[in-house]
CSV table of C-alpha atoms (C1' of nucleotides) in Angstrom, one decimal:
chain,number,residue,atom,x,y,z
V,1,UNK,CA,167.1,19.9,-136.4
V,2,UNK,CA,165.7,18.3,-139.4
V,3,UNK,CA,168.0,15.0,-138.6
V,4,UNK,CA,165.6,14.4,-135.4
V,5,UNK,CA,162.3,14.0,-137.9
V,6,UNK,CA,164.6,12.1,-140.2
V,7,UNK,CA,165.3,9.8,-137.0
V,8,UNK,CA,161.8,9.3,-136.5
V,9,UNK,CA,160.5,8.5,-140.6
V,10,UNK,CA,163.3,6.2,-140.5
V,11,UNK,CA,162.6,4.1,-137.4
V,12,UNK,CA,158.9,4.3,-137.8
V,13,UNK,CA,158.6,3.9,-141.9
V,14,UNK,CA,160.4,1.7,-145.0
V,15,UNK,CA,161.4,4.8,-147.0
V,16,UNK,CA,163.8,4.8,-150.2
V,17,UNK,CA,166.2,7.6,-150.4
V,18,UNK,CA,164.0,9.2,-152.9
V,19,UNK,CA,160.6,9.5,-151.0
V,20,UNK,CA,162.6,10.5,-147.8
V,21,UNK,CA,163.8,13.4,-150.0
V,22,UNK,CA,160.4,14.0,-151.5
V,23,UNK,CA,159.1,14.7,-147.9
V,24,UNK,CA,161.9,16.6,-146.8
V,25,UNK,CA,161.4,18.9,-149.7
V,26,UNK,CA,157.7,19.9,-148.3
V,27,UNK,CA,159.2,20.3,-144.9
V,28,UNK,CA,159.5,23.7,-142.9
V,29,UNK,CA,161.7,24.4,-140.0
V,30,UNK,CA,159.9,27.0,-136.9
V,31,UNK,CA,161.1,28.0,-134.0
V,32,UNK,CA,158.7,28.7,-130.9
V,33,UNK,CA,160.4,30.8,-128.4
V,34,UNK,CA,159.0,30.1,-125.2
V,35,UNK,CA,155.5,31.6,-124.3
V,36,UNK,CA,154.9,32.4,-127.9
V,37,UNK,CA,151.8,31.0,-130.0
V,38,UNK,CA,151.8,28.2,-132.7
V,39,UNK,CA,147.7,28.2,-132.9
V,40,UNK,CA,145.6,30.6,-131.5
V,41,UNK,CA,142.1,30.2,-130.4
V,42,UNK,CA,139.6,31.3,-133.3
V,43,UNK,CA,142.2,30.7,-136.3
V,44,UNK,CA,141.9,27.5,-138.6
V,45,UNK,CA,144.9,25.6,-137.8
V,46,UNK,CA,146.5,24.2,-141.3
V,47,UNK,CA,149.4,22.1,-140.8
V,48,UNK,CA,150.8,18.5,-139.5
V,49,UNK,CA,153.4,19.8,-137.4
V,50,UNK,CA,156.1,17.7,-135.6
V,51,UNK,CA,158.5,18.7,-132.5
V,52,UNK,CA,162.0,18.4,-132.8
V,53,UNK,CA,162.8,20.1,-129.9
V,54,UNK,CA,160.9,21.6,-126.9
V,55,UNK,CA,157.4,21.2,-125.8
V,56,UNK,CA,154.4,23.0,-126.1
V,57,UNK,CA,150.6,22.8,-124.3
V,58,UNK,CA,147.2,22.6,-126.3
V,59,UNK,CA,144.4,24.4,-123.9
V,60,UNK,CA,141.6,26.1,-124.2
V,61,UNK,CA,140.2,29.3,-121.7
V,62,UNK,CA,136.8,29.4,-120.6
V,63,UNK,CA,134.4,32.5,-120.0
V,64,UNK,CA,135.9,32.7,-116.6
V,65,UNK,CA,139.8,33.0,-118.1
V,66,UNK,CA,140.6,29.6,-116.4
V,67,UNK,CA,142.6,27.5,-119.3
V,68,UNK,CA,141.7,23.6,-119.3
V,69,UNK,CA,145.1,22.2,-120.5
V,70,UNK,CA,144.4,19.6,-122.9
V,71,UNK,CA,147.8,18.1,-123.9
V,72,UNK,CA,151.2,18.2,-123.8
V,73,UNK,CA,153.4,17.4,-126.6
V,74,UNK,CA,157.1,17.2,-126.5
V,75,UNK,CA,160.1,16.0,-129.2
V,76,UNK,CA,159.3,12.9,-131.4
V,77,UNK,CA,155.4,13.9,-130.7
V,78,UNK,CA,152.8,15.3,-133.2
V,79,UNK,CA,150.7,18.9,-132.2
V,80,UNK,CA,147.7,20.5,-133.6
V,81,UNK,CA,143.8,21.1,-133.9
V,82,UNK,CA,142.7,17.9,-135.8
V,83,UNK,CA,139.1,18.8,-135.8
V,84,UNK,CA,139.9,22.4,-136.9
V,85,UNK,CA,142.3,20.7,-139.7
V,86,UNK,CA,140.1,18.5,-140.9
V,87,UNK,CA,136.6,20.7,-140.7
V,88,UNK,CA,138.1,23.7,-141.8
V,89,UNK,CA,136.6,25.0,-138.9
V,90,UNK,CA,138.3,28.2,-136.4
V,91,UNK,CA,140.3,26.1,-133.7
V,92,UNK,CA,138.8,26.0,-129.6
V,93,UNK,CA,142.3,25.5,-128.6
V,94,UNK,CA,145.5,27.7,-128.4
V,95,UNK,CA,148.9,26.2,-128.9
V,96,UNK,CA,152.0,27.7,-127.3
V,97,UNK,CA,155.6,26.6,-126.2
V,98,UNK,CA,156.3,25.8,-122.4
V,99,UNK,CA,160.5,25.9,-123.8
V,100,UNK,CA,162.1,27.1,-126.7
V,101,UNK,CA,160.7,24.5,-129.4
V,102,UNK,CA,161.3,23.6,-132.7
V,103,UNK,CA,159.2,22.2,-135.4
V,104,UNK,CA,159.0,20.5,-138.7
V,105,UNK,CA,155.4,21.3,-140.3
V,106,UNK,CA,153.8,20.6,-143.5
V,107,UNK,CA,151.0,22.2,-144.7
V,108,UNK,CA,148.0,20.0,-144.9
V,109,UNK,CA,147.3,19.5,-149.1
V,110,UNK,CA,151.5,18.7,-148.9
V,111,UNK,CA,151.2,16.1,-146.1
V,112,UNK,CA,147.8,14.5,-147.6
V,113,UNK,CA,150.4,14.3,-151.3
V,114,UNK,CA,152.9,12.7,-149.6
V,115,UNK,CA,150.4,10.1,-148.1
V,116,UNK,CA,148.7,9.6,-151.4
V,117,UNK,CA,151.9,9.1,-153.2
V,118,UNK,CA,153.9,7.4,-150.9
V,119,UNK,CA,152.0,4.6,-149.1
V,120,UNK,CA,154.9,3.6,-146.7
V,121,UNK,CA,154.1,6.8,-145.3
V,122,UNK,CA,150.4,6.6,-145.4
V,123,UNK,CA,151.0,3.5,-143.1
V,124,UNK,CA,152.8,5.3,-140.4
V,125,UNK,CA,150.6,7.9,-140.2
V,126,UNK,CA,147.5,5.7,-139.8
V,127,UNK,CA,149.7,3.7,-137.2
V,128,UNK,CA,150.4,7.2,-135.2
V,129,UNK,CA,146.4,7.6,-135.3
V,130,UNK,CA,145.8,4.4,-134.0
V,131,UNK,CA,147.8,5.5,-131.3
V,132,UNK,CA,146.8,8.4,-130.4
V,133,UNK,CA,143.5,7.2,-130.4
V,134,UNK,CA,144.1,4.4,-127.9
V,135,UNK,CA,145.5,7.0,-125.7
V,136,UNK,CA,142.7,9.4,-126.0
V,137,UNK,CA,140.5,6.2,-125.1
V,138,UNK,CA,142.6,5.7,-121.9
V,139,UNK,CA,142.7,9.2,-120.5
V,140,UNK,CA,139.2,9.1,-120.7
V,141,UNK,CA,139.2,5.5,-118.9
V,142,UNK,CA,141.2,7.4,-116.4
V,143,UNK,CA,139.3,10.0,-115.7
V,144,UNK,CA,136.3,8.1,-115.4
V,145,UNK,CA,137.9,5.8,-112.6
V,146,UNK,CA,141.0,7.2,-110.7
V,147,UNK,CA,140.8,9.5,-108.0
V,148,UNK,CA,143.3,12.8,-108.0
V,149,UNK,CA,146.0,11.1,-106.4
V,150,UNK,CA,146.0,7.8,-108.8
V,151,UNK,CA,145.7,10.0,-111.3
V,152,UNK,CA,148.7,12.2,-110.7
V,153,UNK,CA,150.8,8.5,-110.5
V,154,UNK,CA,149.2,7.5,-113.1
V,155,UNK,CA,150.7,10.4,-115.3
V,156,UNK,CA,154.3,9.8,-113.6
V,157,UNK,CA,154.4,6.5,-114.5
V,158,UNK,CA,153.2,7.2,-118.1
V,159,UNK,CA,155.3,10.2,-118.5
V,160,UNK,CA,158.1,10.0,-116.4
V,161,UNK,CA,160.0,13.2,-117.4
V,162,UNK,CA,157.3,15.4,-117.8
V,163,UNK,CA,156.6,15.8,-114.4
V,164,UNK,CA,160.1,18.0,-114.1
V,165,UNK,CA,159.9,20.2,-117.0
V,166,UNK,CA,156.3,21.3,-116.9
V,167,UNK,CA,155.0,23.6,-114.2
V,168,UNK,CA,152.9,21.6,-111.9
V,169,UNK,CA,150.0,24.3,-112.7
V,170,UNK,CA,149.9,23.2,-115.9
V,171,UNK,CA,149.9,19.7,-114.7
V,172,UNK,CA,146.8,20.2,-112.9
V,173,UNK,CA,144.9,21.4,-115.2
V,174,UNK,CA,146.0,18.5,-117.7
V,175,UNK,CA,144.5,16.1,-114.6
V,176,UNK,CA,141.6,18.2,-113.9
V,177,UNK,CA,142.5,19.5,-110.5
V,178,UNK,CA,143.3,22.2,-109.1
V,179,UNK,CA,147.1,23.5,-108.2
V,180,UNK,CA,146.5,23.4,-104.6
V,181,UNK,CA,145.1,19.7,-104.8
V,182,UNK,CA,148.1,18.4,-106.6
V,183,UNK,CA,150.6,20.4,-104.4
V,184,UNK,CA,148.8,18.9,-101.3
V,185,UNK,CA,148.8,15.1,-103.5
V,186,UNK,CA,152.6,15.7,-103.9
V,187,UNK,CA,153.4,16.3,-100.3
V,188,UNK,CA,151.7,12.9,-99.2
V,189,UNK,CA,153.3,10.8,-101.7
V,190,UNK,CA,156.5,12.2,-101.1
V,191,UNK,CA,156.3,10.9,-97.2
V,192,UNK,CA,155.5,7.4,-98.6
M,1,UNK,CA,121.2,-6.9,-142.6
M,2,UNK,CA,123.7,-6.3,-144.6
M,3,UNK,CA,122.1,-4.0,-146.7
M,4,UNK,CA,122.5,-1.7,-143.7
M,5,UNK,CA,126.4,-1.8,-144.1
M,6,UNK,CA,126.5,-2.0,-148.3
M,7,UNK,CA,124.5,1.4,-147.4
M,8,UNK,CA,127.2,2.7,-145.2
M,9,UNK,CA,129.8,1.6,-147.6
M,10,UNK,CA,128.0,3.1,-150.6
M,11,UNK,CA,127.7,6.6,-148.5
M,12,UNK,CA,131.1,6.6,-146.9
M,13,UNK,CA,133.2,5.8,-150.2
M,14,UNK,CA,133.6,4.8,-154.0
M,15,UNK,CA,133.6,1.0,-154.6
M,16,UNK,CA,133.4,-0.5,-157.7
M,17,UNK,CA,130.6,-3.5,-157.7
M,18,UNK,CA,133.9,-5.9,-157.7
M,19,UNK,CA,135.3,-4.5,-154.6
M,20,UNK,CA,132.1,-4.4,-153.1
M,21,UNK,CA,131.5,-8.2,-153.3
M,22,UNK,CA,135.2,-8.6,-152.0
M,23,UNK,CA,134.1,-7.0,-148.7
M,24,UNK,CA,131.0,-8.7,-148.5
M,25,UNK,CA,132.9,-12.0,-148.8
M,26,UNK,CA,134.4,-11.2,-145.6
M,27,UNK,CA,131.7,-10.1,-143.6
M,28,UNK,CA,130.7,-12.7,-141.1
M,29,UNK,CA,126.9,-11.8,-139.6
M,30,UNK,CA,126.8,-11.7,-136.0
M,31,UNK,CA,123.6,-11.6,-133.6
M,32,UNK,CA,123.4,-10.6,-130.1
M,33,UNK,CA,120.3,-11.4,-127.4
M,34,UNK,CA,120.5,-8.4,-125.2
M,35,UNK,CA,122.6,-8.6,-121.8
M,36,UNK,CA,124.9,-11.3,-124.4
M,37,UNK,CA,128.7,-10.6,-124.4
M,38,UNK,CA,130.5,-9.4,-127.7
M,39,UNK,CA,134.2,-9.0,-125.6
M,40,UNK,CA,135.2,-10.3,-122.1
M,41,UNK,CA,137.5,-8.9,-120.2
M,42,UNK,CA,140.7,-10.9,-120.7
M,43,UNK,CA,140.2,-12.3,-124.0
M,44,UNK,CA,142.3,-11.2,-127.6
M,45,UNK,CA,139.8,-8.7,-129.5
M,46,UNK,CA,139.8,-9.7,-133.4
M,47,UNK,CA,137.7,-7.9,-134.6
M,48,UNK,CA,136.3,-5.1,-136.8
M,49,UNK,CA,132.5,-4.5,-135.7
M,50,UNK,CA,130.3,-2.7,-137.8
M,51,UNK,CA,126.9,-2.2,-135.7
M,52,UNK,CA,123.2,-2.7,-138.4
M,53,UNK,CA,121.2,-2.7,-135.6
M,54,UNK,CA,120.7,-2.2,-132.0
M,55,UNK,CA,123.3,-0.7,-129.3
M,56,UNK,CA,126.3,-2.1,-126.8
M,57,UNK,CA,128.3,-0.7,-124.2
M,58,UNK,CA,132.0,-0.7,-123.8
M,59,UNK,CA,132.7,-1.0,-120.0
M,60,UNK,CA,135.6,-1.6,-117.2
M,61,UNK,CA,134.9,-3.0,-113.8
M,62,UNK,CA,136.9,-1.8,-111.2
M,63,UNK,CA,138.2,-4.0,-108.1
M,64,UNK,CA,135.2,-2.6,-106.5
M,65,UNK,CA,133.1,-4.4,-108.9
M,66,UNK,CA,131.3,-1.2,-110.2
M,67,UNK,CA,131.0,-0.6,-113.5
M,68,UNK,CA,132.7,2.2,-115.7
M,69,UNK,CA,130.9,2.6,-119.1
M,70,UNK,CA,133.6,4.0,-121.4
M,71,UNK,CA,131.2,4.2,-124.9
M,72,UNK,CA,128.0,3.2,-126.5
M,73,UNK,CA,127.7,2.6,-130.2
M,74,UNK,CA,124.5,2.1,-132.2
M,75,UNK,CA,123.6,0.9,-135.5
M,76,UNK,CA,126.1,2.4,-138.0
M,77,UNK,CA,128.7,2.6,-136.1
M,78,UNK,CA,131.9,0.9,-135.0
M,79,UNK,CA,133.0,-1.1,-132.2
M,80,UNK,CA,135.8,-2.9,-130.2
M,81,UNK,CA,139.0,-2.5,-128.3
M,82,UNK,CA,141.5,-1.5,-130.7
M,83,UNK,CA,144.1,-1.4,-128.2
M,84,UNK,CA,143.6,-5.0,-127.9
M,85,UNK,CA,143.0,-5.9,-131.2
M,86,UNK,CA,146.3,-3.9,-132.2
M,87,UNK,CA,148.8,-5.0,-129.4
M,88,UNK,CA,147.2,-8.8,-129.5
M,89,UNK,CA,146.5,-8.2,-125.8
M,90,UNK,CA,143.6,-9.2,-123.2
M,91,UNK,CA,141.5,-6.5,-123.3
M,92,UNK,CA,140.3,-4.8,-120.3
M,93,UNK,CA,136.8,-4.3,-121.3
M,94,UNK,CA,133.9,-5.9,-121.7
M,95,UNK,CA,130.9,-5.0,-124.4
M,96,UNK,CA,128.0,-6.4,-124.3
M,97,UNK,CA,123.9,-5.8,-125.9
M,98,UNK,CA,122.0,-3.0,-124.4
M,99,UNK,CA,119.6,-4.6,-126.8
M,100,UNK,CA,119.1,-7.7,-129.2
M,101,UNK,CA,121.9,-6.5,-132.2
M,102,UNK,CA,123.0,-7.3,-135.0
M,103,UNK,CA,126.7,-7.1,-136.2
M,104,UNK,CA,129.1,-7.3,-139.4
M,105,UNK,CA,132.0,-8.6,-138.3
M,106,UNK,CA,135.7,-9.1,-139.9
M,107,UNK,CA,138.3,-10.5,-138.7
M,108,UNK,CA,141.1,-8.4,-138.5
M,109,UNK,CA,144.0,-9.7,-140.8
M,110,UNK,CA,140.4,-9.7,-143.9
M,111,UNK,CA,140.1,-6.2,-142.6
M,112,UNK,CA,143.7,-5.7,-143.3
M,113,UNK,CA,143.7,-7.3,-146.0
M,114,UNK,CA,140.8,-5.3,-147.5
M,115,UNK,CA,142.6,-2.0,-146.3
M,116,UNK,CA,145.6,-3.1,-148.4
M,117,UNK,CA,143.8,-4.2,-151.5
M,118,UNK,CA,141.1,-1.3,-151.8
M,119,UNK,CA,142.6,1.9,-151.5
M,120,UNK,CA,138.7,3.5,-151.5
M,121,UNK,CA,138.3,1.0,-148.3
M,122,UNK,CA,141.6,1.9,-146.8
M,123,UNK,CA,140.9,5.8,-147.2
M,124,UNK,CA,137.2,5.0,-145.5
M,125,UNK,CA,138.7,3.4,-142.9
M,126,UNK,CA,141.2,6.5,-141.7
M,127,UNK,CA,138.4,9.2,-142.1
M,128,UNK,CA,136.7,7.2,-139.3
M,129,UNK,CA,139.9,7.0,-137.2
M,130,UNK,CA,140.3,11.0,-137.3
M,131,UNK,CA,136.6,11.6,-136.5
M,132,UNK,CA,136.8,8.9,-133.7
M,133,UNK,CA,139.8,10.7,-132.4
M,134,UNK,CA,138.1,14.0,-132.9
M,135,UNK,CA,135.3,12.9,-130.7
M,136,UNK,CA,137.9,11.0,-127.9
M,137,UNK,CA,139.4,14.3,-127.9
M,138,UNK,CA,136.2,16.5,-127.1
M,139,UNK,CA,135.3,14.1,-124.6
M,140,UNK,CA,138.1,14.8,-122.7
M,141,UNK,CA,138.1,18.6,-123.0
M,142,UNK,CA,134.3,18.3,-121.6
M,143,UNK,CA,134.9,16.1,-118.6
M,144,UNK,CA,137.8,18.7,-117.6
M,145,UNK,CA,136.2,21.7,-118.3
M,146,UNK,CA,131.8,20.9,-117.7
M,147,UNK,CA,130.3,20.3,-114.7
M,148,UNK,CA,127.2,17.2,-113.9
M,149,UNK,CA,124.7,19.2,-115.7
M,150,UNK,CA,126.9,21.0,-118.3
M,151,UNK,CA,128.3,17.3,-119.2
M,152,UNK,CA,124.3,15.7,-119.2
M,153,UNK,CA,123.1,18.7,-121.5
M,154,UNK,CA,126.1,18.5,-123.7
M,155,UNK,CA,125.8,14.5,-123.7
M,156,UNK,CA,121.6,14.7,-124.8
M,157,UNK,CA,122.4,17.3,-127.2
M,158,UNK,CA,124.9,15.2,-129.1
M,159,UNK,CA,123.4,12.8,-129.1
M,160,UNK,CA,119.9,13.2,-129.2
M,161,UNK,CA,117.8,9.5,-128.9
M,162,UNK,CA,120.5,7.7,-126.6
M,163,UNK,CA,119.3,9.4,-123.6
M,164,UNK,CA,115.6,7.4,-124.2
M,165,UNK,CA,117.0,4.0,-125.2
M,166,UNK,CA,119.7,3.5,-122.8
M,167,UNK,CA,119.1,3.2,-118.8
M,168,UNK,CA,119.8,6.3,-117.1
M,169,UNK,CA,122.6,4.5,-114.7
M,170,UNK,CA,124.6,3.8,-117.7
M,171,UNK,CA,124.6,7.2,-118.8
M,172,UNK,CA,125.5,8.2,-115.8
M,173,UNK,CA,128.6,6.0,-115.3
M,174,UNK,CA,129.5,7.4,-119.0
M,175,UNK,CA,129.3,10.7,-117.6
M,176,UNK,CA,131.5,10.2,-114.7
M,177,UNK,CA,128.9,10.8,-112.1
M,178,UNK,CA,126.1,8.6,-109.7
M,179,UNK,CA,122.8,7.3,-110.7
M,180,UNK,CA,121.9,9.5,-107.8
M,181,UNK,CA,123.3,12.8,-109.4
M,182,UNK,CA,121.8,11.8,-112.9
M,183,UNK,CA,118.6,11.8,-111.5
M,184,UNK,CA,118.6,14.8,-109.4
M,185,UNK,CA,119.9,17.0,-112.3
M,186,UNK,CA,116.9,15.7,-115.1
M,187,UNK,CA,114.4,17.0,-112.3
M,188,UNK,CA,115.8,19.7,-112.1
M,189,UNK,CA,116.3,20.2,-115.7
M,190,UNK,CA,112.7,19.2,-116.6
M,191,UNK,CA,111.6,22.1,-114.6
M,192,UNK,CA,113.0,24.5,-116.6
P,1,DG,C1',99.4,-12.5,-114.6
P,2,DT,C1',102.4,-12.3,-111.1
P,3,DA,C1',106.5,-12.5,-108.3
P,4,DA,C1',111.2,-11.3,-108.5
P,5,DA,C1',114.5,-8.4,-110.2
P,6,DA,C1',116.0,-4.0,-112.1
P,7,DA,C1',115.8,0.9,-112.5
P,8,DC,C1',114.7,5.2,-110.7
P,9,DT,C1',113.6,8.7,-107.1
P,10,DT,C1',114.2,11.2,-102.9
P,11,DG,C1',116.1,12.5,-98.4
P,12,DA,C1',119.9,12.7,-95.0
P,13,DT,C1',124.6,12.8,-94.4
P,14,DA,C1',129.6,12.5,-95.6
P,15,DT,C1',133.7,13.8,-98.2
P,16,DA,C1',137.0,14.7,-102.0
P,17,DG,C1',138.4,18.4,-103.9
P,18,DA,C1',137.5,23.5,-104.8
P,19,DT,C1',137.9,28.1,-103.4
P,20,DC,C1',139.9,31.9,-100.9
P,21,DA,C1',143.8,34.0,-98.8
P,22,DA,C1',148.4,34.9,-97.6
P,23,DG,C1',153.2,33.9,-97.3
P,24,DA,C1',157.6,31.7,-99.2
P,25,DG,C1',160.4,30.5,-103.2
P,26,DT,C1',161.8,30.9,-107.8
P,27,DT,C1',162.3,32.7,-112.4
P,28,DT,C1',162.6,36.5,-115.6
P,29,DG,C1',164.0,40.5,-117.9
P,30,DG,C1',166.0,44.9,-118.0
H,1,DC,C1',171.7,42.5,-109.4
H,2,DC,C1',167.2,43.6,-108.3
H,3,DA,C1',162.2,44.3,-108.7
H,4,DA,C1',158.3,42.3,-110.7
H,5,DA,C1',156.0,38.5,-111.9
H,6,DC,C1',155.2,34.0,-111.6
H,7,DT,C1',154.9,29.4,-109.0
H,8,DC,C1',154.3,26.6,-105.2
H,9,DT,C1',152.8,25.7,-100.4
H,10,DT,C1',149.8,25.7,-96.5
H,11,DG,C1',145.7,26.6,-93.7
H,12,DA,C1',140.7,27.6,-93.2
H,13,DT,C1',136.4,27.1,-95.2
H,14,DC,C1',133.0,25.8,-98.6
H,15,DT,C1',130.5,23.0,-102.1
H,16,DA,C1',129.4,19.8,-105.7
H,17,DT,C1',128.8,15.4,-105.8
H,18,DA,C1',129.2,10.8,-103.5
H,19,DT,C1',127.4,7.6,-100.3
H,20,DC,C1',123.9,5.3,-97.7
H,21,DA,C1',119.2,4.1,-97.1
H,22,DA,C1',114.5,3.3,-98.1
H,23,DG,C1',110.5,3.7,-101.0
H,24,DT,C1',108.3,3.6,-105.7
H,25,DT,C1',108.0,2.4,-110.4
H,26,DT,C1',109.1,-0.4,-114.3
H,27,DT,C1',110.7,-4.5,-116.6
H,28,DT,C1',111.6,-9.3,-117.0
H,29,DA,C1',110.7,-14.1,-117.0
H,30,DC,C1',108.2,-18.1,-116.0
DNA sequence: GTAAAAACTTGATATAGATCAAGAGTTTGG
DNA sequence: CCAAACTCTTGATCTATATCAAGTTTTTAC
């Protein structure tokens, strides 16, 4: 499944045959089985990691055992605990697959090589930040502003897909509601 | 005030005195009266805003015409709407003086331009990207998982000094909550 | 210095969404 | 294929926070 990652470097990136060969030298495969961990909560997280395949859910679990999903990230998507990454610091979040997933990860000091030697991909990796970023700015925008049900269409509309292969418990969470709100949002759009 | 931002610079990475006068050859000074406009909503960010001194907000109004503050940023830090500034599209936010402030402003191909030429700048400039996104990303994980009080105590506790410079209905349209609410939970807080 | 405008407080009431509970479907693993 | 474990739905009730309203305090601008 390395030719997906490949896919990506190539349509995101300028890389010469050599540098593409470089990076795929640092790069190792995983496989998530569904249900099964890539982070867990209290362990520093050290990798870039990138999904082929799959999808898996960052989330965290409060005192009362109630997990706050965080985010979903499926194929051609990044995952991972940048603040534990980059503080060296035991991660708040656990990581785990919601499908059968599989990953290309690098470990950090590898990934922050390649970026220092090859600036084509230094670029791209800024650019995903930039992006990610902007999106972290809008869920916030949204959550400031929507009610439950614009924010349930809002997610749709953004990720149209998602909505079928992730439980809609999980959903909830990601929105902030609870499972019975968003079942009870879902019936009333549907009669629209 | 620039000295304020050759500070930041001197702290934040490794410039030779050359590079150093390259960036300031860039910098264009910018003052604000408060209440003035940096961004309206509508018009092309182009920008890279470094704050020396005083404090704006980064806001939304709704068809409602209220008001959704979506950040404040103080002296040494940075602002703008990088989804603008990166797609070349009208922003939807305005920022504007909570007081009179001073700016260092660069337009954004110098910035690039700068990034491309001084790898020191360049590596500056992606540290504050990550801890941005860091902080986007905590934000959400509080306004999904705190409630009005948890989210005011967490908010005064990061970041100590806002709370007594900035008018409590702003904060509380940061928070996600009424002017109302705000004000019912700092009694009741103050008691304790 | 003073009038007008903002900002904050407090009380009464309304409401979106949470919680609790129980039944119906659906998926999973041996 | 079947039992156990999830997942989703629906109804009844509750609650945190919003909304509306009016008074008080603080800030602003001439």
């Amino acid at each position: 499944m390395y030719e997906i990652f490949q896919k990506y470097l190539e349509e995101k990136s300028e890389l010469t045959p050599e540098e593409s060969e470089r990076i795929q030298s640092f790069a190792i495969i995983k496989k998530l089985r569904k249900r099964q961990y890539l982070l867990q909560e209290g362990d520093v997280w050290k990798y870039d990691a990138f999904i082929t395949q799959g999808c898996v859910r960052t989330y965290t679990v409060d005192e009362k055992g109630s997990e706050h999903v965080n985010s979903f990230s499926i194929e051609n998507w990044w995952t991972g605990d940048r603040e534990s990454l980059m503080m060296q610091q035991p991660s708040r979040f656990n990581i785990d697959a919601i499908e059968d997933t599989e990953l290309v990860l690098f470990t950090h000091e590898n990934f922050e090589l390649l970026c220092r030697e090859i600036p084509a991909f230094n670029n791209m990796v800024n650019m995903i930040l930039q992006r990610s970023f902007i999106a972290a700015q809008n869920r916030i925008q949204a959550s400031l502003t929507l009610t439950a049900e614009e924010k349930y269409l809002n997610f749709v509309n953004k990720y149209p897909g998602f909505a079928s292969r992730i439980p809609q418990t999980m959903i909830a969470s990601y929105l902030g509601m609870t499972p019975e709100t968003l079942s009870r949002i879902r019936k009333q759009t549907a009669k629209k």
